[in-house]
Short mmCIF file of C-alpha atoms and ligand atoms in Angstrom, two decimals:
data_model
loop_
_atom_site.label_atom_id
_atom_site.label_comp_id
_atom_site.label_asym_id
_atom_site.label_seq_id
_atom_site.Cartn_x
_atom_site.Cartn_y
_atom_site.Cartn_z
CA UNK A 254 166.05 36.82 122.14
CA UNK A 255 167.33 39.05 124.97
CA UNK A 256 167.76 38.28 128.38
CA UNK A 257 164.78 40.88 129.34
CA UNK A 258 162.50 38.67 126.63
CA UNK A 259 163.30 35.59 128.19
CA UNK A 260 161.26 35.65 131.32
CA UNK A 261 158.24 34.12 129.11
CA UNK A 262 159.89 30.99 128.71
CA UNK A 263 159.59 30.06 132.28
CA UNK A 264 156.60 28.16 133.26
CA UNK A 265 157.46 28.48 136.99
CA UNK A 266 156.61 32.23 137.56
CA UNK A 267 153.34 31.48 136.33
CA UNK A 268 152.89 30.36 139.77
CA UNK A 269 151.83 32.14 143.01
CA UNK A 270 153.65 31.29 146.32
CA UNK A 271 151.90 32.00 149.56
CA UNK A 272 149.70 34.08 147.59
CA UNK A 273 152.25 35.98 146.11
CA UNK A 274 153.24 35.75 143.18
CA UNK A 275 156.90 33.91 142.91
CA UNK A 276 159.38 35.68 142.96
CA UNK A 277 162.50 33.72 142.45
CA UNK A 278 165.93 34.96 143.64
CA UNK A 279 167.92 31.48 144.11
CA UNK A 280 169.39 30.66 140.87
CA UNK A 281 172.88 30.06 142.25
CA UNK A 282 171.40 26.66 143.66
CA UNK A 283 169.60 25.94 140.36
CA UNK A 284 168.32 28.04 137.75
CA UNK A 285 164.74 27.92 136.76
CA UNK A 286 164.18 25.50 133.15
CA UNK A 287 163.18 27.44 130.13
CA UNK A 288 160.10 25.52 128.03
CA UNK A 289 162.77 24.39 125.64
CA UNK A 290 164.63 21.82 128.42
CA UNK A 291 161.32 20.99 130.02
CA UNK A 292 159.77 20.11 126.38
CA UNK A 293 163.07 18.21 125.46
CA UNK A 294 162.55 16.01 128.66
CA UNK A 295 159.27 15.38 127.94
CA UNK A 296 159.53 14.28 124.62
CA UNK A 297 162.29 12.07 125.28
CA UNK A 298 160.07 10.06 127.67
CA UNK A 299 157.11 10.41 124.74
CA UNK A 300 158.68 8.70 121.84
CA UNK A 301 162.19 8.31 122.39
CA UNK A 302 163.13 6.32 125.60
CA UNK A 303 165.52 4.10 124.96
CA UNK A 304 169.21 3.37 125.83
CA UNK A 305 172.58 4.45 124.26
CA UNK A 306 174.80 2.93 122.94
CA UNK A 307 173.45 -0.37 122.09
CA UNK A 308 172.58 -0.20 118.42
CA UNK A 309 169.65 -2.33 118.82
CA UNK A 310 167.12 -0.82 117.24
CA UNK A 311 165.32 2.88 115.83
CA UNK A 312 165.30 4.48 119.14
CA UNK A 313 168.12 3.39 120.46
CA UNK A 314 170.15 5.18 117.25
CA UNK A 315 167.90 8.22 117.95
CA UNK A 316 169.01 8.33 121.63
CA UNK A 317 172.57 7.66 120.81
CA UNK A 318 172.84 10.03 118.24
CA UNK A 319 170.64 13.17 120.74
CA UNK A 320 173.07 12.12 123.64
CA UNK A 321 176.08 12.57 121.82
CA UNK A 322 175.27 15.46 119.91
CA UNK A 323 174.59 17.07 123.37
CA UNK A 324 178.97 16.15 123.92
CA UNK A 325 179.41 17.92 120.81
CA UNK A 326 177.56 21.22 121.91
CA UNK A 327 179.12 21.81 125.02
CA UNK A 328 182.70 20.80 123.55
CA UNK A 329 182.01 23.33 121.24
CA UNK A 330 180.22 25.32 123.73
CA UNK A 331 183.64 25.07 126.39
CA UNK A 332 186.03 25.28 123.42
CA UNK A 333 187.27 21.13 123.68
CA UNK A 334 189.83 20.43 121.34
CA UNK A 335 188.16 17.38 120.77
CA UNK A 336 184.66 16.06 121.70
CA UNK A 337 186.07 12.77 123.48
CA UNK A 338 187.46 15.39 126.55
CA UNK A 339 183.63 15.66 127.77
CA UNK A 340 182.71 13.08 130.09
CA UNK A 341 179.22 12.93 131.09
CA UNK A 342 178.59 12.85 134.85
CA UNK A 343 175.39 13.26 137.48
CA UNK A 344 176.97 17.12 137.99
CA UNK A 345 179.94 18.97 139.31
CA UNK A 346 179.56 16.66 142.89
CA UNK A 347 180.38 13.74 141.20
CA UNK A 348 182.72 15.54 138.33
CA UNK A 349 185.14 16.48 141.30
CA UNK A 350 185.19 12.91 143.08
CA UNK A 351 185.95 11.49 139.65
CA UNK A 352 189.01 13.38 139.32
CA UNK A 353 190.08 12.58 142.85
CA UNK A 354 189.59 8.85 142.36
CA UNK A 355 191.24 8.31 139.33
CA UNK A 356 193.22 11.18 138.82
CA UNK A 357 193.95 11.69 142.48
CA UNK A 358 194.50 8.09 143.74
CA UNK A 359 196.42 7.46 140.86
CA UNK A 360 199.15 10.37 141.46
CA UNK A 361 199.19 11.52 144.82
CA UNK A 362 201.58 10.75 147.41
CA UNK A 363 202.52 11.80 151.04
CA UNK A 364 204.08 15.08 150.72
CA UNK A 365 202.92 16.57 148.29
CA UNK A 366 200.41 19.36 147.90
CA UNK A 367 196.68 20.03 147.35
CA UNK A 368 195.87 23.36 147.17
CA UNK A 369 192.42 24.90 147.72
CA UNK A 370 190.75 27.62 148.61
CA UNK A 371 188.85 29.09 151.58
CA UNK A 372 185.93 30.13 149.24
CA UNK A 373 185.52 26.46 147.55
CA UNK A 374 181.80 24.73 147.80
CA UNK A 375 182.09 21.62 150.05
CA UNK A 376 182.09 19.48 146.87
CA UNK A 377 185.20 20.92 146.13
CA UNK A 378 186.71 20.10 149.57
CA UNK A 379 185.63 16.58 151.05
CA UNK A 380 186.43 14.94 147.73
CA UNK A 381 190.23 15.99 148.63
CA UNK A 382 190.01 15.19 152.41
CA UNK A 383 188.63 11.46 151.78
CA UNK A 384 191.40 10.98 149.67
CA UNK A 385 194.05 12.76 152.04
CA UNK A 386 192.76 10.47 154.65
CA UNK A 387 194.24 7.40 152.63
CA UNK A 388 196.99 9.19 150.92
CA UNK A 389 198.51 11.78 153.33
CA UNK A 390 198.65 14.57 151.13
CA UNK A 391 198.82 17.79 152.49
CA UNK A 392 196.04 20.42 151.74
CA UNK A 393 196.71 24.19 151.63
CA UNK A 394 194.19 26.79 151.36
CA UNK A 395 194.06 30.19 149.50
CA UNK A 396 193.11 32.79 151.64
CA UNK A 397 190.38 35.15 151.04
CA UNK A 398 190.11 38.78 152.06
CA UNK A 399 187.47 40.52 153.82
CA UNK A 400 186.29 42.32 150.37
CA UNK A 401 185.41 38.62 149.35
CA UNK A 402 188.23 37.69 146.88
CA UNK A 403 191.02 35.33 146.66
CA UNK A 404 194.55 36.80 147.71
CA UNK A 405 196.72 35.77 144.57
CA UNK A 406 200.11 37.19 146.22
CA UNK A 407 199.77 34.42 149.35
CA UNK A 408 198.88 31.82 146.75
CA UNK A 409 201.78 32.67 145.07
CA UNK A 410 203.38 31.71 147.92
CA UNK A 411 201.94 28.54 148.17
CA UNK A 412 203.52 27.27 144.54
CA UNK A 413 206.42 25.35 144.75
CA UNK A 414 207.06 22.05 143.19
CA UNK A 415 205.64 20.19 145.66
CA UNK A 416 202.29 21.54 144.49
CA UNK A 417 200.40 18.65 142.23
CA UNK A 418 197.33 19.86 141.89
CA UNK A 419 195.56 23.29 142.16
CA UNK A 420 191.84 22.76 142.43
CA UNK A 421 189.57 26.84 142.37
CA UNK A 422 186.54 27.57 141.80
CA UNK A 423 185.66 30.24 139.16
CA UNK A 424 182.91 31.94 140.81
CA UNK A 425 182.28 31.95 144.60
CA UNK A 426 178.36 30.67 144.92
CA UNK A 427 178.19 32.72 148.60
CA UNK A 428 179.89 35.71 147.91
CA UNK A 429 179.68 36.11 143.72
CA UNK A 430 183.26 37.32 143.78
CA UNK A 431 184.44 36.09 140.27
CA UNK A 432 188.38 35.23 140.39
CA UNK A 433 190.63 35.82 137.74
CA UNK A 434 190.86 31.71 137.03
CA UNK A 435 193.52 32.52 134.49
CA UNK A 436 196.02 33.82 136.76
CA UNK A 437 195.64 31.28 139.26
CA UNK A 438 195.86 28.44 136.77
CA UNK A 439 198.77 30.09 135.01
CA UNK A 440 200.64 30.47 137.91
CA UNK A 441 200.04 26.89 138.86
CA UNK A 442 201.21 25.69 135.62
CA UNK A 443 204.51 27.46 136.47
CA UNK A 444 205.38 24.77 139.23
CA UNK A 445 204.21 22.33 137.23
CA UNK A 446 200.47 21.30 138.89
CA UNK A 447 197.63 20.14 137.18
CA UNK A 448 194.75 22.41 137.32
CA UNK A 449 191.13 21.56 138.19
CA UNK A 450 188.34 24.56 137.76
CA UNK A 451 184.89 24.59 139.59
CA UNK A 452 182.57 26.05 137.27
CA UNK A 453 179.72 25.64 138.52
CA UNK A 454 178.50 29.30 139.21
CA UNK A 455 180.62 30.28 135.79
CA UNK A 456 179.18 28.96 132.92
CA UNK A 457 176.74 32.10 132.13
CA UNK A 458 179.50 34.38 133.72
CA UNK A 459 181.66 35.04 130.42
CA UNK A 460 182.31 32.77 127.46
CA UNK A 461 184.51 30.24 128.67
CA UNK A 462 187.18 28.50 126.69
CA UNK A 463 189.08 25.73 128.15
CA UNK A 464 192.14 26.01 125.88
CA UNK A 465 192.61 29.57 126.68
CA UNK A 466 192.56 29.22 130.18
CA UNK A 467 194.59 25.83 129.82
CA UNK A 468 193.34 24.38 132.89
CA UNK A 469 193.69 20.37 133.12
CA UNK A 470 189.75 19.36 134.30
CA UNK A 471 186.87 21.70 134.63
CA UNK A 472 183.47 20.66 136.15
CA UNK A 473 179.76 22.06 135.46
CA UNK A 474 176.48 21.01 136.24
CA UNK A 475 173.49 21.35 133.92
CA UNK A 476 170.93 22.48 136.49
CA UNK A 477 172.92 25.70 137.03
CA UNK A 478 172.88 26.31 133.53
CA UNK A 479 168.95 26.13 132.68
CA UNK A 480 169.19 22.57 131.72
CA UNK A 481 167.83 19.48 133.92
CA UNK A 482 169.02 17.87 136.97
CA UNK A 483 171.34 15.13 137.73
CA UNK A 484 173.25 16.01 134.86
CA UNK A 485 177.12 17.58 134.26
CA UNK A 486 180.04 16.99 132.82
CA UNK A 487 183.77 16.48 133.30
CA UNK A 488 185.81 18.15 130.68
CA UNK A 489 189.54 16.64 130.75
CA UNK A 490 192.49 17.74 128.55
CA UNK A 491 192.85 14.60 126.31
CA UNK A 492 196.32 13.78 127.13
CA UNK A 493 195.06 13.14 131.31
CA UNK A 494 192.08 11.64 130.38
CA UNK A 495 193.80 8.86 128.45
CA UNK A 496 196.11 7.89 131.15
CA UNK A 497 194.05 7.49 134.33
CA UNK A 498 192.20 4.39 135.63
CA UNK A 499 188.43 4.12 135.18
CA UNK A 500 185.84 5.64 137.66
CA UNK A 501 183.21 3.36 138.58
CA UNK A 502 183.07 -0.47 136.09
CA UNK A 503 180.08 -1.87 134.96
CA UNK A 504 178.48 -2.15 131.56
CA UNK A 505 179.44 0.64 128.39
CA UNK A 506 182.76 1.68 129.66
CA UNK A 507 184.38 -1.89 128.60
CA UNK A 508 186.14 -3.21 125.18
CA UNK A 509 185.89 -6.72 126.68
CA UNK A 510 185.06 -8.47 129.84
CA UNK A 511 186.36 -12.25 130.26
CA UNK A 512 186.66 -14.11 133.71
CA UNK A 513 190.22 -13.05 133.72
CA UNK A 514 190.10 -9.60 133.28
CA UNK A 515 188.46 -6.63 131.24
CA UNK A 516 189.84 -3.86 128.75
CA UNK A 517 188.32 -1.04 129.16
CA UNK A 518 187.10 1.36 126.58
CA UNK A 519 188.81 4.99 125.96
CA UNK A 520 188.06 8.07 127.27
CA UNK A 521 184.97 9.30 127.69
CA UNK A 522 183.58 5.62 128.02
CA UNK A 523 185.84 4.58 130.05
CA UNK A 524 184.37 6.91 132.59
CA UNK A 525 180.47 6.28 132.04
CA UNK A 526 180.00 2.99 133.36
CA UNK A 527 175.96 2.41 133.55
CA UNK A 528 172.90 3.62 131.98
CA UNK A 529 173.49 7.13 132.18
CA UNK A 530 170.89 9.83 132.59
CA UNK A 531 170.15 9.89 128.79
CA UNK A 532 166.47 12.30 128.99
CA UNK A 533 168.97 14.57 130.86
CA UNK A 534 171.27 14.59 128.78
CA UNK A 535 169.71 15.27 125.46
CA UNK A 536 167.81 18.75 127.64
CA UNK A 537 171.13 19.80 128.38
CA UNK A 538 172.01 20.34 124.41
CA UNK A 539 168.46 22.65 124.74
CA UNK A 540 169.54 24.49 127.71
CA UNK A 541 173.34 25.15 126.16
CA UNK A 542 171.43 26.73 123.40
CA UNK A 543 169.28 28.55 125.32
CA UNK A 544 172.28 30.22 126.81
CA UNK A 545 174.32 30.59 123.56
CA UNK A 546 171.42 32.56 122.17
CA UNK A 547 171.04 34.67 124.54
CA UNK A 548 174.78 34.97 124.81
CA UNK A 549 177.10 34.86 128.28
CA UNK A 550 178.20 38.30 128.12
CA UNK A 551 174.53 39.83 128.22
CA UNK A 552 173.76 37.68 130.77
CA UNK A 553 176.25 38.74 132.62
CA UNK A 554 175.29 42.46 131.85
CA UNK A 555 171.51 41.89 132.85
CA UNK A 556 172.36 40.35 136.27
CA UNK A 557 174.88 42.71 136.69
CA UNK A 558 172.75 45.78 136.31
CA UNK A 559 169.70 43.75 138.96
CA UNK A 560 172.48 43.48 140.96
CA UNK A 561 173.98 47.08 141.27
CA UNK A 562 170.43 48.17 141.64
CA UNK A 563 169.31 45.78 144.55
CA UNK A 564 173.53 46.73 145.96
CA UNK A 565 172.55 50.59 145.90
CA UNK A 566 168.81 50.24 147.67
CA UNK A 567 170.71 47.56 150.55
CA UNK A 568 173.42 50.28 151.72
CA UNK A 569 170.42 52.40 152.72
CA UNK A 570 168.85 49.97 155.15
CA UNK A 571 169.91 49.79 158.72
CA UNK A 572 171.71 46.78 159.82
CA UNK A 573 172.14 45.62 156.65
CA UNK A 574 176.29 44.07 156.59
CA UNK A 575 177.45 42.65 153.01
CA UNK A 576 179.49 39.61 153.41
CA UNK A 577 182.42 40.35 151.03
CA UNK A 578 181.81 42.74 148.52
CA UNK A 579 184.03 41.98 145.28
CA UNK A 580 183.62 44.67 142.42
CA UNK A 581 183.72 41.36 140.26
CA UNK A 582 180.33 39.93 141.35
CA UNK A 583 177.82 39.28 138.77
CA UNK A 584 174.84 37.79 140.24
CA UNK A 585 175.24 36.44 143.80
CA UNK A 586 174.48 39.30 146.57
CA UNK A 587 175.33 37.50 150.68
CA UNK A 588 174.21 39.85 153.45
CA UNK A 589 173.55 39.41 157.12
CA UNK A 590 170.80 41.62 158.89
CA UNK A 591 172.05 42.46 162.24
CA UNK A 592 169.82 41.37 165.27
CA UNK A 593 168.39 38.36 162.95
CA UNK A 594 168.75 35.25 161.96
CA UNK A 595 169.25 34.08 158.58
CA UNK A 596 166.78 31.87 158.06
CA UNK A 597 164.16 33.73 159.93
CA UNK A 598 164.35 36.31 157.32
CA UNK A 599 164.21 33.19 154.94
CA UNK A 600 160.70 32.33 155.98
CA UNK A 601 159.24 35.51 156.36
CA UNK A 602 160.53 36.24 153.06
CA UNK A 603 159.10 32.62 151.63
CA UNK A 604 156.06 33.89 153.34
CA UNK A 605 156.03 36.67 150.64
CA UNK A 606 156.58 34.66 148.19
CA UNK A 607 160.16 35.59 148.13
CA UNK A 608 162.88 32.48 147.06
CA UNK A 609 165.94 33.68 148.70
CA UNK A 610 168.36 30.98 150.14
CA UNK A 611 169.83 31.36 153.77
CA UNK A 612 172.31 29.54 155.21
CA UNK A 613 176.08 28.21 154.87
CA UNK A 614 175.77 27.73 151.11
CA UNK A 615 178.16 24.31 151.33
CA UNK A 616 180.95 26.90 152.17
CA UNK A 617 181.30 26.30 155.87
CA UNK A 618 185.17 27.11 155.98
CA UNK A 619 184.50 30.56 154.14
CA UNK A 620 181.59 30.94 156.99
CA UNK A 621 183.91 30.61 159.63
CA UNK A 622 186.65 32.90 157.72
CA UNK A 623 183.85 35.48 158.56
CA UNK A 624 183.02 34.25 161.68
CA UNK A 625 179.14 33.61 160.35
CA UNK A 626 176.85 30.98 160.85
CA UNK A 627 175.36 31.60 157.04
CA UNK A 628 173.96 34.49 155.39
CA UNK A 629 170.91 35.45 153.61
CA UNK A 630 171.83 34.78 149.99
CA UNK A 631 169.82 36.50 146.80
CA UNK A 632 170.73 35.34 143.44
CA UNK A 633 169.26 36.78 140.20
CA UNK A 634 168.87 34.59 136.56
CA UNK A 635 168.40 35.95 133.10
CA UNK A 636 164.53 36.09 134.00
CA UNK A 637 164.43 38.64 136.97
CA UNK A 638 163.79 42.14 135.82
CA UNK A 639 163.84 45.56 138.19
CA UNK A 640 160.10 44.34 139.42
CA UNK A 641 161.84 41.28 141.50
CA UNK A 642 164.41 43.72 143.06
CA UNK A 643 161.46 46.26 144.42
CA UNK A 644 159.73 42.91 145.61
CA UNK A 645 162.36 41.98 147.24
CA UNK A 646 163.07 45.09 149.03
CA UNK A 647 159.58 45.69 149.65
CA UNK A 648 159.54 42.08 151.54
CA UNK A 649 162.95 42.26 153.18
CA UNK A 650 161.45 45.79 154.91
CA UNK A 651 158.61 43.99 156.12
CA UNK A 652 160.90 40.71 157.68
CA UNK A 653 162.98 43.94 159.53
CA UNK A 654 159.98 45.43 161.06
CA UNK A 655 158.29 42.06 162.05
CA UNK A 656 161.94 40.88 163.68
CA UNK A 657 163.50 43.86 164.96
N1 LIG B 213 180.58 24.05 143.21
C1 LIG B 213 179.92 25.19 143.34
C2 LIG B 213 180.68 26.48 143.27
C3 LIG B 213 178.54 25.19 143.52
O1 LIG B 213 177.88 26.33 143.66
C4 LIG B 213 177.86 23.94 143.57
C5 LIG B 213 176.42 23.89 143.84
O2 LIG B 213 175.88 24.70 144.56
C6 LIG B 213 178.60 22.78 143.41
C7 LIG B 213 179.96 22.86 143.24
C8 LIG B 213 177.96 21.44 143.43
O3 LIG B 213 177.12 21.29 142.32
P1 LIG B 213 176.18 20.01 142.17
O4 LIG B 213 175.41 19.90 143.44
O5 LIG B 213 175.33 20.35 141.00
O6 LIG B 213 177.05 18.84 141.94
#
């Protein structure tokens, strides 16, 4: 299939908004499901609803054996050395506060470093400042420049061994500007820090690899990724997954409980305390293959190519200010319309029948770096075509006239 054949698969712009008919431009706060996940959901629930890891009876095999074939697609999906570094969590929110209270309680002190950047989500920020609360750890922050992208030459000068842990995100959700994660994670490996990657917005970016970039932790969530909601994962390097305290206890993360004490289970049970989302889980295998067919790279190409287009027909409209404006970007276009408010143009737009999101984006700190309340955010997936852009356009005139 390619990208411009995959539109059919999604139920949702069936639909008609407002009497419009949708037109859906907010897949950096979730992507739309393909029939595939939606199917896989519903059959779970149909014949298959049982729990993991409890070898009880029929179903419960056929659960266990769907949930953790889903670990061994995405370890092969993320390159994992071995399937045991995927740890199944509700999504990148709770991925990040895992690391921070295991990994982070375990080995951070007073005086030593955190660093961050000015472009991270806020669930890659109040995670760290809970903990630095308790701990005293000091954070540092990455700047970013006005073109939208992270300046590599002060976080250079940042790195010194004080620095434990360097925590990024791939791709900016607010601005699209996609860093060069690499460099950043190379150059905190050079000081010795462990290395934690947001990838939330990055998983249909590029084909990503976790043993090339060598980054400790990285953190996705399935509803980014076409697949179903409260879902994600954790992948950790083996070797730091094995040595940190458990997450959360309770039942399937334990080897043996007695009134004494318990021993806990390895890595990844150790971390998956509960009855995890298991219909969730087995969609998100569907929704990896969904974007393995289809392939990263001309997913990347498509959105690029909506994105240039909808870039070129912005610069001739009036009042129209990009909010950074990284030759990188993929998908993600942020924009302010001068003399209105973000989320005026929101509703007007909804009116249309226009998804757009408006707003801070969880990225207050880069807001205030450009001295912005929010902006008006458009974001394409693999199922918007040329049509969507001229819709959009076509709306975003009419918002001007009515409000200016
Ligand atoms: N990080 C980034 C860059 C994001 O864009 C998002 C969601 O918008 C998150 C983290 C949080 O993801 P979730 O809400 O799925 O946990």
């Amino acid at each position: 299939m390619k990208p411009s054949e995959a539109r059919g698969e999604f139920t949702a712009l069936e639909q008609k908004i407002n009497g419009h008919p949708l037109i859906y431009l907010d897949s950096a706060a979730t992507t739309l499901k393909p029939r595939s996940v939606v199917e896989a959901v519903s059959h779970f629930y149909s014949y298959e609803a049982a729990n993991v890891h409890r070898g009880a009876h029929a179903l419960g095999d056929r659960a266990t054996e769907n949930f953790e074939a889903t670990r061994s697609c995405i370890a092969e999906f993320i390159g994992a050395r071995d399937v045991d570094e995927i740890v199944f969590t509700k999504g990148t929110t709770e991925s990040i506060n895992l690391v921070a209270q295991t990994w982070g309680r375990r080995y951070l002190r007073s005086g030593d470093v955190v660093i961050l950047s000015e472009m991270e989500h806020h669930a890659n920020i109040v995670p760290w400042q809970i903990l630095q609360q308790e701990l005293g750890f000091e954070i540092k922050w990455v700047p970013v420049t006005e073109s939208g992208e992270l300046n590599f030459d002060t976080y250079k000068g940042l790195l010194d061994k004080k620095v434990k842990l360097v925590s990024l995100t791939y791709a900016s959700n607010s601005l699209g500007t996609i860093n060069d994660i690499a460099k950043f994670i190379a150059a905190a490996k050079s000081v010795g820090s462990v290395t934690l990657v947001d990838a939330a917005q990055a998983m249909t970016v590029e084909a990503i690899n976790v043993r090339n970039l060598g980054c400790d932790f990285l953190a996705f969530s399935a509803h980014k990724v076409y697949g179903p909601f409260g879902v994600g994962i954790l992948y950790g390097r083996i070797e730091v997954l094995s040595a940190l305290p458990p997450y959360q206890g309770g039942g399937a993360m334990i080897a043996e409980v007695t009134k004494e004490k318990t021993i806990f289970l390895q890595p990844p049970q150790r971390f998956e305390a509960g009855t995890p989302n298991i219909s969730g889980v087995v969609a998100f295998a569907r929704a990896i293959e969904f974007v393995r067919e289809l392939a990263p790279d001309n997913i990347s190409r498509h959105e690029r190519g909506l994105t240039e287009l909808l870039l070129q027909m912005l610069a001739d409209v009036e009042g129209v200010r990009l909010v950074g404006n990284s030759r990188s970007r993929r998908n993600i276009i942020s924009f302010v319309l001068d003399g209105a408010h973000p989320s005026d143009v929101g509703q007007l737009l909804n009116q249309q029948g226009v998804a757009v999101r408006t707003g801070h984006h969880c990225n207050q700190p880069l807001m205030n770096r450009f001295g912005i309340s929010g902006t008006i955010r458009v974001s394409f997936g693999v199922y918007n075509n040329e049509h969507d852009v001229e819709a959009f356009m076509r709306a975003l005139m009419k918002a001007r006239e009515i409000l200016l």
